[in-house]
Amino acid sequence: MGEAASASASRGRLARAGAVLAVATLAGNVLGYVLVLGLSRILPPADYGAAGALLNLTVIGLVPALAVQLVAARETAHATSRAGNAHLGALGLVAGAVVGLAVVVAAPILDDQLRLGSPWAAVALGLSLLPAAGTAAAQRVLQGGERFGRLSLLLVV
């Protein structure tokens, strides 16, 4: 009887965590939509096009971080200590640094091809990929460690 009660409590805890994550994911996506909607209202068409190109380039630039996320979640779920997870955050930062550096180096080409008006926008994007990749790895470490409350907060922020 004790095992059945424990299993039921565990399922209930996971169901609540799943609900909180669903709400946090929805809130994060709504905030992203509000950002794009706001940009479409306040920016002239050419600037909005440049912002859209940079947002899409961000998604492409974070693909290596997404791969690190998957590994981080799996490794964290199997790890026996938090000390073993330190390399996962570093791996996320390295992935972000490599892609970010490539974007910074390619900034003049990106400026020309995407008609950004200045290479500095691409440079800023490249520099932002480092902390974004680190955050992505942190999200999956939280997921793998079943710290869903903190993960939910990070998703919204």
PDB file of C-alpha atoms in Angstrom, residues 11-149:
ATOM      1  CA  ARG A  11       2.598  11.129 -10.467  1.00  0.00           C
ATOM      2  CA  GLY A  12       0.732  14.017  -8.868  1.00  0.00           C
ATOM      3  CA  ARG A  13       3.960  15.960  -8.366  1.00  0.00           C
ATOM      4  CA  LEU A  14       4.981  15.372 -11.993  1.00  0.00           C
ATOM      5  CA  ALA A  15       1.513  16.375 -13.224  1.00  0.00           C
ATOM      6  CA  ARG A  16       1.720  19.661 -11.279  1.00  0.00           C
ATOM      7  CA  ALA A  17       5.247  20.273 -12.567  1.00  0.00           C
ATOM      8  CA  GLY A  18       4.059  19.587 -16.119  1.00  0.00           C
ATOM      9  CA  ALA A  19       1.194  22.033 -15.705  1.00  0.00           C
ATOM     10  CA  VAL A  20       3.532  24.724 -14.362  1.00  0.00           C
ATOM     11  CA  LEU A  21       5.949  24.131 -17.262  1.00  0.00           C
ATOM     12  CA  ALA A  22       3.094  24.308 -19.764  1.00  0.00           C
ATOM     13  CA  VAL A  23       1.920  27.637 -18.351  1.00  0.00           C
ATOM     14  CA  ALA A  24       5.495  28.993 -18.282  1.00  0.00           C
ATOM     15  CA  THR A  25       6.126  27.887 -21.866  1.00  0.00           C
ATOM     16  CA  LEU A  26       2.867  29.488 -22.969  1.00  0.00           C
ATOM     17  CA  ALA A  27       3.752  32.703 -21.125  1.00  0.00           C
ATOM     18  CA  GLY A  28       7.210  32.783 -22.726  1.00  0.00           C
ATOM     19  CA  ASN A  29       5.738  32.257 -26.189  1.00  0.00           C
ATOM     20  CA  VAL A  30       3.092  34.941 -25.634  1.00  0.00           C
ATOM     21  CA  LEU A  31       5.814  37.372 -24.549  1.00  0.00           C
ATOM     22  CA  GLY A  32       7.770  36.529 -27.705  1.00  0.00           C
ATOM     23  CA  TYR A  33       4.666  37.165 -29.788  1.00  0.00           C
ATOM     24  CA  VAL A  34       4.063  40.479 -28.005  1.00  0.00           C
ATOM     25  CA  LEU A  35       7.661  41.472 -28.814  1.00  0.00           C
ATOM     26  CA  VAL A  36       7.218  40.741 -32.524  1.00  0.00           C
ATOM     27  CA  LEU A  37       3.816  42.437 -32.550  1.00  0.00           C
ATOM     28  CA  GLY A  38       5.263  45.494 -30.810  1.00  0.00           C
ATOM     29  CA  LEU A  39       8.173  45.645 -33.239  1.00  0.00           C
ATOM     30  CA  SER A  40       5.769  45.457 -36.181  1.00  0.00           C
ATOM     31  CA  ARG A  41       3.861  48.460 -34.818  1.00  0.00           C
ATOM     32  CA  ILE A  42       6.762  50.744 -33.941  1.00  0.00           C
ATOM     33  CA  LEU A  43       9.351  49.987 -36.611  1.00  0.00           C
ATOM     34  CA  PRO A  44       9.171  51.146 -40.212  1.00  0.00           C
ATOM     35  CA  PRO A  45       8.955  48.263 -42.728  1.00  0.00           C
ATOM     36  CA  ALA A  46      12.666  48.217 -43.594  1.00  0.00           C
ATOM     37  CA  ASP A  47      13.718  48.154 -39.940  1.00  0.00           C
ATOM     38  CA  TYR A  48      11.097  45.518 -39.131  1.00  0.00           C
ATOM     39  CA  GLY A  49      12.480  43.370 -41.957  1.00  0.00           C
ATOM     40  CA  ALA A  50      15.984  43.729 -40.528  1.00  0.00           C
ATOM     41  CA  ALA A  51      14.732  42.856 -37.033  1.00  0.00           C
ATOM     42  CA  GLY A  52      12.925  39.805 -38.440  1.00  0.00           C
ATOM     43  CA  ALA A  53      16.084  38.691 -40.228  1.00  0.00           C
ATOM     44  CA  LEU A  54      18.081  39.042 -37.009  1.00  0.00           C
ATOM     45  CA  LEU A  55      15.470  37.125 -34.996  1.00  0.00           C
ATOM     46  CA  ASN A  56      15.574  34.304 -37.539  1.00  0.00           C
ATOM     47  CA  LEU A  57      19.369  34.345 -37.509  1.00  0.00           C
ATOM     48  CA  THR A  58      19.187  34.001 -33.725  1.00  0.00           C
ATOM     49  CA  VAL A  59      17.107  30.848 -34.080  1.00  0.00           C
ATOM     50  CA  ILE A  60      19.632  29.418 -36.547  1.00  0.00           C
ATOM     51  CA  GLY A  61      22.549  30.483 -34.345  1.00  0.00           C
ATOM     52  CA  LEU A  62      21.095  28.665 -31.341  1.00  0.00           C
ATOM     53  CA  VAL A  63      20.881  25.273 -33.089  1.00  0.00           C
ATOM     54  CA  PRO A  64      24.189  24.096 -31.550  1.00  0.00           C
ATOM     55  CA  ALA A  65      22.909  25.228 -28.143  1.00  0.00           C
ATOM     56  CA  LEU A  66      19.775  23.153 -28.689  1.00  0.00           C
ATOM     57  CA  ALA A  67      21.953  20.101 -29.252  1.00  0.00           C
ATOM     58  CA  VAL A  68      23.805  20.878 -26.018  1.00  0.00           C
ATOM     59  CA  GLN A  69      20.428  21.225 -24.266  1.00  0.00           C
ATOM     60  CA  LEU A  70      19.432  17.709 -25.185  1.00  0.00           C
ATOM     61  CA  VAL A  71      22.725  16.272 -23.993  1.00  0.00           C
ATOM     62  CA  ALA A  72      22.583  18.338 -20.810  1.00  0.00           C
ATOM     63  CA  ALA A  73      19.097  17.102 -19.918  1.00  0.00           C
ATOM     64  CA  ARG A  74      20.089  13.486 -20.498  1.00  0.00           C
ATOM     65  CA  GLU A  75      23.390  13.753 -18.646  1.00  0.00           C
ATOM     66  CA  THR A  76      21.830  15.587 -15.723  1.00  0.00           C
ATOM     67  CA  ALA A  77      19.135  12.954 -15.394  1.00  0.00           C
ATOM     68  CA  HIS A  78      21.847  10.282 -15.175  1.00  0.00           C
ATOM     69  CA  ALA A  79      24.398  12.234 -13.125  1.00  0.00           C
ATOM     70  CA  THR A  80      24.879  11.467  -9.466  1.00  0.00           C
ATOM     71  CA  SER A  81      26.311  14.846  -8.489  1.00  0.00           C
ATOM     72  CA  ARG A  82      26.002  18.462  -9.509  1.00  0.00           C
ATOM     73  CA  ALA A  83      29.785  18.678  -9.837  1.00  0.00           C
ATOM     74  CA  GLY A  84      29.549  16.365 -12.827  1.00  0.00           C
ATOM     75  CA  ASN A  85      27.267  18.887 -14.559  1.00  0.00           C
ATOM     76  CA  ALA A  86      29.728  21.784 -14.561  1.00  0.00           C
ATOM     77  CA  HIS A  87      31.117  20.727 -17.927  1.00  0.00           C
ATOM     78  CA  LEU A  88      27.641  20.944 -19.462  1.00  0.00           C
ATOM     79  CA  GLY A  89      27.362  24.668 -18.785  1.00  0.00           C
ATOM     80  CA  ALA A  90      30.861  25.132 -20.180  1.00  0.00           C
ATOM     81  CA  LEU A  91      29.918  23.137 -23.269  1.00  0.00           C
ATOM     82  CA  GLY A  92      26.907  25.418 -23.799  1.00  0.00           C
ATOM     83  CA  LEU A  93      29.098  28.488 -23.487  1.00  0.00           C
ATOM     84  CA  VAL A  94      31.658  27.055 -25.914  1.00  0.00           C
ATOM     85  CA  ALA A  95      28.920  26.325 -28.471  1.00  0.00           C
ATOM     86  CA  GLY A  96      27.591  29.860 -28.070  1.00  0.00           C
ATOM     87  CA  ALA A  97      31.073  31.344 -28.324  1.00  0.00           C
ATOM     88  CA  VAL A  98      31.918  29.474 -31.530  1.00  0.00           C
ATOM     89  CA  VAL A  99      28.672  30.412 -33.284  1.00  0.00           C
ATOM     90  CA  GLY A 100      28.758  33.932 -31.844  1.00  0.00           C
ATOM     91  CA  LEU A 101      32.308  34.471 -33.080  1.00  0.00           C
ATOM     92  CA  ALA A 102      31.307  33.222 -36.537  1.00  0.00           C
ATOM     93  CA  VAL A 103      28.437  35.729 -36.613  1.00  0.00           C
ATOM     94  CA  VAL A 104      30.728  38.568 -35.470  1.00  0.00           C
ATOM     95  CA  VAL A 105      33.302  37.692 -38.147  1.00  0.00           C
ATOM     96  CA  ALA A 106      30.551  37.442 -40.776  1.00  0.00           C
ATOM     97  CA  ALA A 107      28.895  40.702 -39.647  1.00  0.00           C
ATOM     98  CA  PRO A 108      29.908  42.713 -42.746  1.00  0.00           C
ATOM     99  CA  ILE A 109      28.583  39.976 -45.043  1.00  0.00           C
ATOM    100  CA  LEU A 110      25.381  39.651 -43.012  1.00  0.00           C
ATOM    101  CA  ASP A 111      24.939  43.430 -43.101  1.00  0.00           C
ATOM    102  CA  ASP A 112      25.224  43.409 -46.880  1.00  0.00           C
ATOM    103  CA  GLN A 113      23.049  40.348 -47.524  1.00  0.00           C
ATOM    104  CA  LEU A 114      20.328  41.124 -44.954  1.00  0.00           C
ATOM    105  CA  ARG A 115      20.398  44.896 -45.577  1.00  0.00           C
ATOM    106  CA  LEU A 116      20.723  45.659 -41.891  1.00  0.00           C
ATOM    107  CA  GLY A 117      22.025  49.188 -42.374  1.00  0.00           C
ATOM    108  CA  SER A 118      25.052  48.553 -40.187  1.00  0.00           C
ATOM    109  CA  PRO A 119      27.209  45.553 -39.266  1.00  0.00           C
ATOM    110  CA  TRP A 120      26.830  46.475 -35.572  1.00  0.00           C
ATOM    111  CA  ALA A 121      23.437  44.789 -35.355  1.00  0.00           C
ATOM    112  CA  ALA A 122      24.999  41.483 -36.432  1.00  0.00           C
ATOM    113  CA  VAL A 123      27.910  42.037 -34.042  1.00  0.00           C
ATOM    114  CA  ALA A 124      25.452  42.573 -31.170  1.00  0.00           C
ATOM    115  CA  LEU A 125      23.602  39.425 -32.192  1.00  0.00           C
ATOM    116  CA  GLY A 126      26.823  37.419 -32.260  1.00  0.00           C
ATOM    117  CA  LEU A 127      27.761  38.660 -28.797  1.00  0.00           C
ATOM    118  CA  SER A 128      24.295  37.775 -27.462  1.00  0.00           C
ATOM    119  CA  LEU A 129      24.606  34.145 -28.558  1.00  0.00           C
ATOM    120  CA  LEU A 130      27.130  33.387 -25.792  1.00  0.00           C
ATOM    121  CA  PRO A 131      24.811  34.072 -22.835  1.00  0.00           C
ATOM    122  CA  ALA A 132      21.833  32.664 -24.757  1.00  0.00           C
ATOM    123  CA  ALA A 133      23.629  29.347 -25.244  1.00  0.00           C
ATOM    124  CA  GLY A 134      24.656  29.289 -21.589  1.00  0.00           C
ATOM    125  CA  THR A 135      21.060  29.890 -20.561  1.00  0.00           C
ATOM    126  CA  ALA A 136      19.889  27.092 -22.857  1.00  0.00           C
ATOM    127  CA  ALA A 137      22.280  24.638 -21.198  1.00  0.00           C
ATOM    128  CA  ALA A 138      21.137  25.810 -17.756  1.00  0.00           C
ATOM    129  CA  GLN A 139      17.509  25.159 -18.725  1.00  0.00           C
ATOM    130  CA  ARG A 140      18.226  21.556 -19.568  1.00  0.00           C
ATOM    131  CA  VAL A 141      20.323  20.997 -16.469  1.00  0.00           C
ATOM    132  CA  LEU A 142      17.281  22.168 -14.492  1.00  0.00           C
ATOM    133  CA  GLN A 143      15.034  19.889 -16.545  1.00  0.00           C
ATOM    134  CA  GLY A 144      17.276  16.858 -16.097  1.00  0.00           C
ATOM    135  CA  GLY A 145      17.520  17.575 -12.365  1.00  0.00           C
ATOM    136  CA  GLU A 146      13.722  17.792 -12.159  1.00  0.00           C
ATOM    137  CA  ARG A 147      13.868  21.336 -10.781  1.00  0.00           C
ATOM    138  CA  PHE A 148      10.768  22.365 -12.693  1.00  0.00           C
ATOM    139  CA  GLY A 149       9.893  25.458 -10.664  1.00  0.00           C
TER     140      GLY A 149
END
